[in-house]
Coordinates of N, CA and C in Angstrom, one line a residue:
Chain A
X1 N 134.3 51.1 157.4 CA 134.8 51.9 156.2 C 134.3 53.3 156.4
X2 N 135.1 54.1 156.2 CA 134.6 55.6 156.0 C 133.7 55.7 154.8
X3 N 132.5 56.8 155.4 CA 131.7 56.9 154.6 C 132.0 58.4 154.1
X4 N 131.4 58.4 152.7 CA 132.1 59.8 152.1 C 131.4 61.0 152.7
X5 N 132.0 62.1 153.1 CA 131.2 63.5 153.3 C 130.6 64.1 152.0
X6 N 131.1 63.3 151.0 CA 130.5 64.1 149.8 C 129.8 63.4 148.8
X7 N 129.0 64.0 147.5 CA 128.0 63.4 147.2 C 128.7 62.9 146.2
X8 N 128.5 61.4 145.3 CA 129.3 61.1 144.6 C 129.4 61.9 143.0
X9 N 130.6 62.2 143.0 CA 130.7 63.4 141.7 C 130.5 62.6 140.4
X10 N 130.9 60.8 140.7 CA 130.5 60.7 138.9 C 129.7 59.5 139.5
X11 N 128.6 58.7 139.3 CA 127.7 57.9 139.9 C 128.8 56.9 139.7
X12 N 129.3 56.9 138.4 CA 130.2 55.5 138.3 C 131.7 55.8 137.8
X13 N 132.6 55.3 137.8 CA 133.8 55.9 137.1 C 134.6 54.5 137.2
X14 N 134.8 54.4 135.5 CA 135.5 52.9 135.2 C 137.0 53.5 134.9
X15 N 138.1 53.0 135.7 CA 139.6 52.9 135.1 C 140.1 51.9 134.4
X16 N 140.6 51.9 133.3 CA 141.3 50.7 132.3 C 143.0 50.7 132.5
X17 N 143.2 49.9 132.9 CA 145.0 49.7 132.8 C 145.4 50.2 131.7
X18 N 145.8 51.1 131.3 CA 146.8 51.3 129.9 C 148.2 51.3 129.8
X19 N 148.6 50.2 130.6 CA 150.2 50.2 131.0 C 150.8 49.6 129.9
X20 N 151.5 50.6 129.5 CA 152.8 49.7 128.7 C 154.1 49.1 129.2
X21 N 154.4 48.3 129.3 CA 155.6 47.9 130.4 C 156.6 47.8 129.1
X22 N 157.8 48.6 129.1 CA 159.1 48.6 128.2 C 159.9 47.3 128.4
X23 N 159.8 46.7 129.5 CA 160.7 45.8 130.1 C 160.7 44.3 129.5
X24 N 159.4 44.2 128.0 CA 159.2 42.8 127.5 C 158.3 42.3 128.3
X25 N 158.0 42.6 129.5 CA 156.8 41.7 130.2 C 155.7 42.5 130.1
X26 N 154.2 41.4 130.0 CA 153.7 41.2 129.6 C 152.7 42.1 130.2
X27 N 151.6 42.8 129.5 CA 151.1 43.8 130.3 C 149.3 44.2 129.6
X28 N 148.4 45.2 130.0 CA 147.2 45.2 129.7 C 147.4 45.8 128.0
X29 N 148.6 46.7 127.7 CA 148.6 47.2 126.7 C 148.8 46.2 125.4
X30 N 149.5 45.8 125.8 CA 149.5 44.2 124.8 C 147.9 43.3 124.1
X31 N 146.8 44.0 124.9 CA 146.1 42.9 124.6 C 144.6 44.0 124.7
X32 N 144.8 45.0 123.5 CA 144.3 45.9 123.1 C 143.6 46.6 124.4
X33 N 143.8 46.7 125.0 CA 143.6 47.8 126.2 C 142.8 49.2 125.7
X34 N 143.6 49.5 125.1 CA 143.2 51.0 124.8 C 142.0 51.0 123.6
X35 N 142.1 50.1 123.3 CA 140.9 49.4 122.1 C 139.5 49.2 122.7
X36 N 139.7 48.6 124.4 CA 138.7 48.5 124.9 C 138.2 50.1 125.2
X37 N 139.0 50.5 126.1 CA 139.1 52.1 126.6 C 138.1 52.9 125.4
X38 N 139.1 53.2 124.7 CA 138.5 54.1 123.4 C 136.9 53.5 122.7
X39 N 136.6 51.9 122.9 CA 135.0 51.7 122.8 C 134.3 52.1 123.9
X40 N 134.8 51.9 125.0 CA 134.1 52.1 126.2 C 133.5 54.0 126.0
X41 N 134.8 54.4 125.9 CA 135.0 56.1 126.3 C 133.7 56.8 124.7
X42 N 133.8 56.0 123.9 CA 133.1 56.4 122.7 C 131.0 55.7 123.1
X43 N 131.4 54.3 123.3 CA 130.0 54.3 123.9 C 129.3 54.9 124.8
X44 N 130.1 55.1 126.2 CA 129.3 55.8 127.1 C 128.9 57.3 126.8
X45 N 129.5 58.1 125.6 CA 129.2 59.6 125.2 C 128.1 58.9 124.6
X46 N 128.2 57.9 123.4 CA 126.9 58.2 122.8 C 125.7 57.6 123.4
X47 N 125.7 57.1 124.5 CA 124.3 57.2 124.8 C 123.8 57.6 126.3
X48 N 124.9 58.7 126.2 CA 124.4 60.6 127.0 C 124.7 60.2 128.3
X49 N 125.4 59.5 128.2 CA 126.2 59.3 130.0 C 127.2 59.6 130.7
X50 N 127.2 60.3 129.8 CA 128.9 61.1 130.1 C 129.0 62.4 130.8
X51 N 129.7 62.2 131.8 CA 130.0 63.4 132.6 C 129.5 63.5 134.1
X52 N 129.4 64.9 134.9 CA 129.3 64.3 136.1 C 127.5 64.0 136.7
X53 N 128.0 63.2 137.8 CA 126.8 62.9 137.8 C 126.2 61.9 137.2
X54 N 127.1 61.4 136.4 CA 127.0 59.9 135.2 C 128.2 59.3 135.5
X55 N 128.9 58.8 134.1 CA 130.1 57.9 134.1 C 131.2 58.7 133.8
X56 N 132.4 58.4 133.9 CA 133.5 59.1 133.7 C 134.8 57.9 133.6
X57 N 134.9 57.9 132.2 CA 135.6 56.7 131.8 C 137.2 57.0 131.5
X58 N 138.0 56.4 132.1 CA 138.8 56.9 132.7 C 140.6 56.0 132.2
X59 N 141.4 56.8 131.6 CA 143.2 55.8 131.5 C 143.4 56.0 133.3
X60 N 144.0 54.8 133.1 CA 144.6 54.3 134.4 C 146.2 53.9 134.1
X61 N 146.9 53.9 134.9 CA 148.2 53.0 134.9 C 148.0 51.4 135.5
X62 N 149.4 50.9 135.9 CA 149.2 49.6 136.0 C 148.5 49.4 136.9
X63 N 147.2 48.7 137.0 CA 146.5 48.4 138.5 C 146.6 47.2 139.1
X64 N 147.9 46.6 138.3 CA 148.5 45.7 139.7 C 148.0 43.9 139.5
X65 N 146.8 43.9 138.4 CA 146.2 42.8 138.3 C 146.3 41.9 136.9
X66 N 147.6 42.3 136.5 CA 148.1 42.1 135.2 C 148.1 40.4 134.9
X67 N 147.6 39.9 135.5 CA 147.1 38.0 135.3 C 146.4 38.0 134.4
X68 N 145.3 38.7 134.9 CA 143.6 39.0 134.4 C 143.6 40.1 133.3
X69 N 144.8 40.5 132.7 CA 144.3 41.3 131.7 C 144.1 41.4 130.4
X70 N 143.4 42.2 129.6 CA 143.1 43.4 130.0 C 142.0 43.7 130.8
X71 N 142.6 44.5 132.4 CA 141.7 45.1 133.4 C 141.0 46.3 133.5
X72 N 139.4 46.3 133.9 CA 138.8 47.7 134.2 C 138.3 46.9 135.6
X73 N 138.4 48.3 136.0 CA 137.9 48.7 137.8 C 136.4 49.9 137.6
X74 N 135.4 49.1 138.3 CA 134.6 50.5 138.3 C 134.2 50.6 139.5
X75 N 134.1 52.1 140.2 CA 134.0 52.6 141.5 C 132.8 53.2 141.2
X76 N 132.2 53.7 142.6 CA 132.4 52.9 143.8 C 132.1 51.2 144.1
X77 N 131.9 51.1 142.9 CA 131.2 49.7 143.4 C 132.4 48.9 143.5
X78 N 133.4 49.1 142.8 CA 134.6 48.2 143.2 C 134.5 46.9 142.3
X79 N 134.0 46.8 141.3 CA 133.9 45.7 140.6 C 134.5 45.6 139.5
X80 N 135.4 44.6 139.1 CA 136.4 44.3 138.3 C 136.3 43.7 137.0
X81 N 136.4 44.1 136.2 CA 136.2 43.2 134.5 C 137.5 43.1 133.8
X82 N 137.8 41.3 133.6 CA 138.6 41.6 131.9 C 137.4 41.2 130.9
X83 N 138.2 41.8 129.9 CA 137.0 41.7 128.7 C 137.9 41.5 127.9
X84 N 137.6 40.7 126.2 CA 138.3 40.6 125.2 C 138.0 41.2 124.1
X85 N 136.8 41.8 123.8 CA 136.3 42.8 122.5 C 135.5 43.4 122.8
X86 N 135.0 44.3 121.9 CA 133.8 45.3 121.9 C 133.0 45.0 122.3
X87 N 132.3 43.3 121.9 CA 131.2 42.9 122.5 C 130.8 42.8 124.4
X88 N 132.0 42.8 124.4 CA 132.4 42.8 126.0 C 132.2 43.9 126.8
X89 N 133.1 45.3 126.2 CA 132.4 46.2 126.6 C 131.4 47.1 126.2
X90 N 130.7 46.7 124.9 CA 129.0 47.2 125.0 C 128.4 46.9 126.1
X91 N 128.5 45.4 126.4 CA 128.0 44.7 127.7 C 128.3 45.5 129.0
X92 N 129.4 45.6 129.0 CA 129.4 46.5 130.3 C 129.1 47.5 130.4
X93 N 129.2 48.6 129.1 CA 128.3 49.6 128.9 C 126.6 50.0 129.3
X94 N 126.2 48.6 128.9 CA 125.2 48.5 128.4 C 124.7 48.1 130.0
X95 N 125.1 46.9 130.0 CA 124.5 46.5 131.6 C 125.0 47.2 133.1
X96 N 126.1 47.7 132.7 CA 126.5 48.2 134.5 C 127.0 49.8 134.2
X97 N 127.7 50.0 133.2 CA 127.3 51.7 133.7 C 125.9 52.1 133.4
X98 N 125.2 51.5 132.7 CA 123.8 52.3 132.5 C 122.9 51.9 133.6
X99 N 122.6 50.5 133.3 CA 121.7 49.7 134.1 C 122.0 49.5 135.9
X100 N 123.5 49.3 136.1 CA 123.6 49.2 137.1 C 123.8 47.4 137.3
X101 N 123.5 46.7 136.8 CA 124.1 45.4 136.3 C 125.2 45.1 136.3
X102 N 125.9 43.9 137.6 CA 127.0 43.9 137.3 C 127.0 42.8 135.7
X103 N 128.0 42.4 135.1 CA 127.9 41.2 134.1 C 129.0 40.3 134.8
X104 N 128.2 39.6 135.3 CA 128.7 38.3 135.9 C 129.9 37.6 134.6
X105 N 129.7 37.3 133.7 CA 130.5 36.6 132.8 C 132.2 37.3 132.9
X106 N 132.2 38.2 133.0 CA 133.2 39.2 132.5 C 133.8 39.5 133.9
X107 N 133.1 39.0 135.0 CA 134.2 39.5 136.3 C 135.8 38.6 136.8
X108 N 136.9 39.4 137.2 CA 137.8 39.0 136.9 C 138.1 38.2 138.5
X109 N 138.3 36.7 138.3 CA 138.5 35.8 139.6 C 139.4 36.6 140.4
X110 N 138.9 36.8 141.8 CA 138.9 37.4 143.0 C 140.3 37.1 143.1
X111 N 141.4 36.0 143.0 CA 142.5 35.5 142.8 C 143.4 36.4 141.9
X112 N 142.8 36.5 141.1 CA 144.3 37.3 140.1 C 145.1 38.4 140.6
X113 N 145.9 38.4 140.6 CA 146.6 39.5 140.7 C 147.9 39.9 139.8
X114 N 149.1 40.1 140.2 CA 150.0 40.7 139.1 C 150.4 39.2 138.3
Chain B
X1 N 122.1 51.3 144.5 CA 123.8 51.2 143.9 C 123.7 49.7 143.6
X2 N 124.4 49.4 142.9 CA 124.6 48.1 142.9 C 125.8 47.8 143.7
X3 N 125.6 46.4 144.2 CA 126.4 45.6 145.8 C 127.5 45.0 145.1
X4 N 128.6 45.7 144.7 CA 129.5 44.5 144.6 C 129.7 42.9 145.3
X5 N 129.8 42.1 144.1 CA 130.0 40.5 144.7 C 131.5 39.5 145.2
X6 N 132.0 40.9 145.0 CA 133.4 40.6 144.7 C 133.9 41.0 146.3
X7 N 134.8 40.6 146.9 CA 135.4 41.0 147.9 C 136.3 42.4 147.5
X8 N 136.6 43.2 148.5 CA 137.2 44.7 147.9 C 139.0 43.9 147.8
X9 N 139.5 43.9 147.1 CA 140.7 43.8 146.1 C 141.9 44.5 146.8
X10 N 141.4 45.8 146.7 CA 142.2 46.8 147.5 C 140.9 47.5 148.3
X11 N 141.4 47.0 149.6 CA 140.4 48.3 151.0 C 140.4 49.8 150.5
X12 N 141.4 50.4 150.3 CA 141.9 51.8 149.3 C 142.6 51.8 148.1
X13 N 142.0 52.6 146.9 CA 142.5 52.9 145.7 C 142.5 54.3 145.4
X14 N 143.5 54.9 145.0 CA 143.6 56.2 145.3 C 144.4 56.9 143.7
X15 N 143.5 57.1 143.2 CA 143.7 57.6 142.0 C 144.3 59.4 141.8
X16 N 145.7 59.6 141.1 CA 146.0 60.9 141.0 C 146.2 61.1 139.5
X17 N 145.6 61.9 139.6 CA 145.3 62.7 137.6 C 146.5 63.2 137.4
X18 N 147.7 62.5 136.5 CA 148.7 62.9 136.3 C 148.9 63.4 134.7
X19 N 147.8 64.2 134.0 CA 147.5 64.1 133.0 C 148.6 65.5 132.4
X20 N 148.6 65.4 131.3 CA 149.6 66.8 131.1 C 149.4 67.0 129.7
X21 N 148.4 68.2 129.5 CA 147.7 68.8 128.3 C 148.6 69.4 127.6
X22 N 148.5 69.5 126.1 CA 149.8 69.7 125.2 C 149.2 70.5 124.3
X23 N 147.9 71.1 124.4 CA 147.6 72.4 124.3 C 147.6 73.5 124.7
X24 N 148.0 73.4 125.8 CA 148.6 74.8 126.6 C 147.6 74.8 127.3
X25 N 146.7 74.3 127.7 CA 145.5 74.8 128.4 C 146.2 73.9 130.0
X26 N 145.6 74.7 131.2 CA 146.1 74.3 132.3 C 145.9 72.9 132.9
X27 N 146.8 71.8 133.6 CA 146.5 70.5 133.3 C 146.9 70.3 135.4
X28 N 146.6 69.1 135.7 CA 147.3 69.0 136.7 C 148.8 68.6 137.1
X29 N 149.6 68.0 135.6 CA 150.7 68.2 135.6 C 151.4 69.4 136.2
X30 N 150.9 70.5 135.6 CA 151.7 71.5 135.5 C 151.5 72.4 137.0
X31 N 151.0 71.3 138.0 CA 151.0 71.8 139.4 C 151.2 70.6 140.2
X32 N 152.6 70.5 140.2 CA 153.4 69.3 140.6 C 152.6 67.6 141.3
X33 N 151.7 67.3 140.0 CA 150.7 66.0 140.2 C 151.6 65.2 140.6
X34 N 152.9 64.8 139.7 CA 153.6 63.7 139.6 C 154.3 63.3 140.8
X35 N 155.0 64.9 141.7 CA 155.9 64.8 142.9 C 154.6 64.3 143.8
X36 N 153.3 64.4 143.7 CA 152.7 64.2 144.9 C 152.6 62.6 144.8
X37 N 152.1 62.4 143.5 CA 151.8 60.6 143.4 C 153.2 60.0 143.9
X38 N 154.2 60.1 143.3 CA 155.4 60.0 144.2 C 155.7 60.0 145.5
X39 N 154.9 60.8 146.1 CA 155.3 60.6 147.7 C 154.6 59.7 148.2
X40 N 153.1 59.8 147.8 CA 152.2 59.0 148.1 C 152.8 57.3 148.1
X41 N 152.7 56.9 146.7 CA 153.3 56.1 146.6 C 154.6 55.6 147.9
X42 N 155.5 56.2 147.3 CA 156.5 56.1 148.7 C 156.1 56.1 149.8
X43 N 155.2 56.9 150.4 CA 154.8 56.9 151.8 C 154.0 55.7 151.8
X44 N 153.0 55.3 151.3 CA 152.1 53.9 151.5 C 153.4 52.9 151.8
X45 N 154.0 52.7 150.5 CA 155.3 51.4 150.9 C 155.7 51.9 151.9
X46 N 156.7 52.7 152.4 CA 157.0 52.5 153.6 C 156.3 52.3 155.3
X47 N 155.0 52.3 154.7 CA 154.5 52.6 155.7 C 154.0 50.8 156.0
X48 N 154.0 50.5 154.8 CA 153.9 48.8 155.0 C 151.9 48.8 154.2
X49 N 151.8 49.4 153.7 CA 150.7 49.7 153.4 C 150.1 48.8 152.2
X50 N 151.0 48.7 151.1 CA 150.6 49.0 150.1 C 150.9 47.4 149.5
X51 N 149.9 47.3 148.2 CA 149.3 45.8 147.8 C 147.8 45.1 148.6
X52 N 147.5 43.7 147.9 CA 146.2 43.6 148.1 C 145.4 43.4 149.1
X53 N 144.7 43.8 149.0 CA 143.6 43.7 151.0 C 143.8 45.5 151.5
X54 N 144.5 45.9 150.7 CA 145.0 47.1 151.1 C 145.3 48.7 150.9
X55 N 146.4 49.2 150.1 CA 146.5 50.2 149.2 C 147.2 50.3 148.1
X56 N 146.5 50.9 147.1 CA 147.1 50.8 145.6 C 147.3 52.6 145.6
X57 N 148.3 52.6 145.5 CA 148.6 54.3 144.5 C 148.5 53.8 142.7
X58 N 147.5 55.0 142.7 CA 147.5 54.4 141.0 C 147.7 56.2 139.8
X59 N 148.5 55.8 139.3 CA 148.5 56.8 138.3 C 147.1 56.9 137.4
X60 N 146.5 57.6 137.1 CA 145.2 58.6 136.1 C 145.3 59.2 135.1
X61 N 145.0 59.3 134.1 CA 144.5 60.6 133.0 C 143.4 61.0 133.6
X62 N 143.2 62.3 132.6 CA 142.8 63.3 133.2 C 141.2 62.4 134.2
X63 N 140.9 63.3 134.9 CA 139.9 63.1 136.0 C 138.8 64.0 135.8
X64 N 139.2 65.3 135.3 CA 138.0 66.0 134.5 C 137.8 67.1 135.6
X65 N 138.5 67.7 136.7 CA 138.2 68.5 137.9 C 139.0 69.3 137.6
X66 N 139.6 69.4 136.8 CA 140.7 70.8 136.4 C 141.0 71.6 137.1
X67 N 139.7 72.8 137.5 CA 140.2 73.4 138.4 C 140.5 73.4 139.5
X68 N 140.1 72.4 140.4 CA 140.8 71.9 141.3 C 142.1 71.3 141.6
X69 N 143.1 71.1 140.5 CA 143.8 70.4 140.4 C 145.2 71.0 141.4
X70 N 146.3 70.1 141.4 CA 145.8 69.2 141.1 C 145.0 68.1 142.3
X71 N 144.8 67.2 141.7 CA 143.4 66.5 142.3 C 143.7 65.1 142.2
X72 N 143.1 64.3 143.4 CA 143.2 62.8 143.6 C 141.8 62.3 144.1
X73 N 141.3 60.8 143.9 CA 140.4 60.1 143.9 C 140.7 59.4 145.0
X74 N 140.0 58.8 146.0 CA 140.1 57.4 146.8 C 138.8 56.6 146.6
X75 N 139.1 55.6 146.4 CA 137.7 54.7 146.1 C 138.1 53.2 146.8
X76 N 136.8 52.7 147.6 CA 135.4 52.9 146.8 C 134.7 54.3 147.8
X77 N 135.6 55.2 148.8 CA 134.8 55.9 148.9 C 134.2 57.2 148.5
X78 N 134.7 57.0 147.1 CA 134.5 58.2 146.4 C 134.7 59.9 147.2
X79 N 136.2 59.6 147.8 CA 136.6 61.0 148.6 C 137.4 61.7 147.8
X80 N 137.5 63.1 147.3 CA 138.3 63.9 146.5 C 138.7 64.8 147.3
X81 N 140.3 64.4 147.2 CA 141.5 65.5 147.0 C 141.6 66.6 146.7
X82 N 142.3 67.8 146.8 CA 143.6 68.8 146.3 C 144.3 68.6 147.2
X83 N 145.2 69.0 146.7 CA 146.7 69.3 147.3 C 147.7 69.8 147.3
X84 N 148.8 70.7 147.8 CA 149.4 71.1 147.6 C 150.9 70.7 147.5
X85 N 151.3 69.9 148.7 CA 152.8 69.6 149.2 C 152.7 68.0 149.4
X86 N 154.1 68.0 150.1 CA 154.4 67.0 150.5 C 153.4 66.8 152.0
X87 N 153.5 67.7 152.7 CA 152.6 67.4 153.8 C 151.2 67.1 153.8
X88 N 150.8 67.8 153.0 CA 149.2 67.3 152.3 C 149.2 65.9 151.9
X89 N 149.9 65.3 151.6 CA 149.8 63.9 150.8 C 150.2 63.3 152.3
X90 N 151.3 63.8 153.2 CA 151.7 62.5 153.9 C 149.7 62.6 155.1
X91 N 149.4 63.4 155.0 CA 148.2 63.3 155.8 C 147.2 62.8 155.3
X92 N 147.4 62.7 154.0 CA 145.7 62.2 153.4 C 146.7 60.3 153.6
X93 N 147.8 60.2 153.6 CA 148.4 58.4 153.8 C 147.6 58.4 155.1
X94 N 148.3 59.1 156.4 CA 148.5 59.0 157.5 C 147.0 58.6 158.0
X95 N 146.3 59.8 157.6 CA 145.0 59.9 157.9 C 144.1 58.5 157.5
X96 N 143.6 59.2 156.5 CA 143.1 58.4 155.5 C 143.5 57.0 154.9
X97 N 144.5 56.8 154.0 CA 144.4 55.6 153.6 C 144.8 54.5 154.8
X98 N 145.8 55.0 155.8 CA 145.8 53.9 157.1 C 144.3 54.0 157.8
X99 N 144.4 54.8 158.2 CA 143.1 55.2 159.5 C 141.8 55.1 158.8
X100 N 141.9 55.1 158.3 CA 140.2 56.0 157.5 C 139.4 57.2 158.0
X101 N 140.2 58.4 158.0 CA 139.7 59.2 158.7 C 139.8 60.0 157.2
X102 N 138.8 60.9 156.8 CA 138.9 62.2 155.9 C 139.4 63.0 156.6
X103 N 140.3 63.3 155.2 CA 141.0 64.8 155.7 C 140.4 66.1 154.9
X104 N 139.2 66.8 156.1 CA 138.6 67.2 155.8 C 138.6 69.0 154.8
X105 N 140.1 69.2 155.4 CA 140.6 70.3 155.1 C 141.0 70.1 153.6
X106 N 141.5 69.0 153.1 CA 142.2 69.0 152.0 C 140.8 68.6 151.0
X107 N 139.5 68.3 151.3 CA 138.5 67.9 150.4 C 138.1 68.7 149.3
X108 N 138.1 68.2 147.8 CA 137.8 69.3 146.9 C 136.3 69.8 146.9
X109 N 136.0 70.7 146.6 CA 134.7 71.1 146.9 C 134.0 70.8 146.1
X110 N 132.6 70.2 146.3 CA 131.5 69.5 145.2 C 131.2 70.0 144.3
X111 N 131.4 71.6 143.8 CA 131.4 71.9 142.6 C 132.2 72.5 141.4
X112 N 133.8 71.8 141.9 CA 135.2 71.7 140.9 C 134.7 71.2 139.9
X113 N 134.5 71.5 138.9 CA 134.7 70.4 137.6 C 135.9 71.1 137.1
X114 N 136.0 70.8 135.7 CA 137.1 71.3 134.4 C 137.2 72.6 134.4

């Protein structure tokens, strides 16, 4: 794998599917997506993690893994979460952008895909 | 860092901030983001690239690098984009997401933010 020439600009950066699919099939946006996003994006400001050099919480489009959703991806570490409420992502707030923790409960089977 | 446990999903994920500010303040939209994700995209598929084990073109809100815009992510190696054309994107495919080589010319410089 190529290693980066540069230093990483956000330590962590989580993408949330926010896809709406018009087409009646079934998608992350259906299943409060943006619900999680907007707790995520409001947690990680309030407890001063925000920005570079920290986290950088991020809308995404469809990332392809719409089995498993609603999906977040966080980089670089590459690790995948569905979650179903707030409690879910405080947790990931709590334990992996801050701590560095991944939360095992919440990771999405290596299997899923669209 | 913490070790992902997960196998990588996609080898490359390549995120482009296709955000478009409706304040009037400068966005990456308004410096043709969308034609580039578009080639990209296109160029991965044709190249036989694209899906899992492999490359995801993924659409973004904003990414927070403003001035550099517009501006793309590849993860997990945390490599950053600008770009200008069509030929800048088919090289950061060509290059990079097949080969894994950085394309060193097109790297945004470590202290682009907003």
């Amino acid at each position: 794998m190529t290693t980066s020439p540069q230093p990483l600009y956000y330590a962590r950066h989580i993408f949330f599917c926010l896809n709406q699919r018009e087409n009646g099939e079934d998608c992350c946006a259906n299943h409060h997506a943006k619900e999680g996003f907007d707790r995520c994006k409001a947690q990680v400001k309030a407890a001063g993690l925000a920005g570079p050099g920290q986290v950088r919480v991020n809308k995404a489009g469809c990332l392809d893994r719409c089995a498993g959703g609603p999906v977040a991806v966080v980089y670089p570490e590459a690790v995948w979460y569905t979650f179903v409420d707030a409690n879910d992502i405080d947790e990931i707030v709590e334990s992996h952008l801050k701590n560095g923790e991944v939360v095992e409960r919440l990771l999405l089977s290596p299997d899923v895909g669209r």
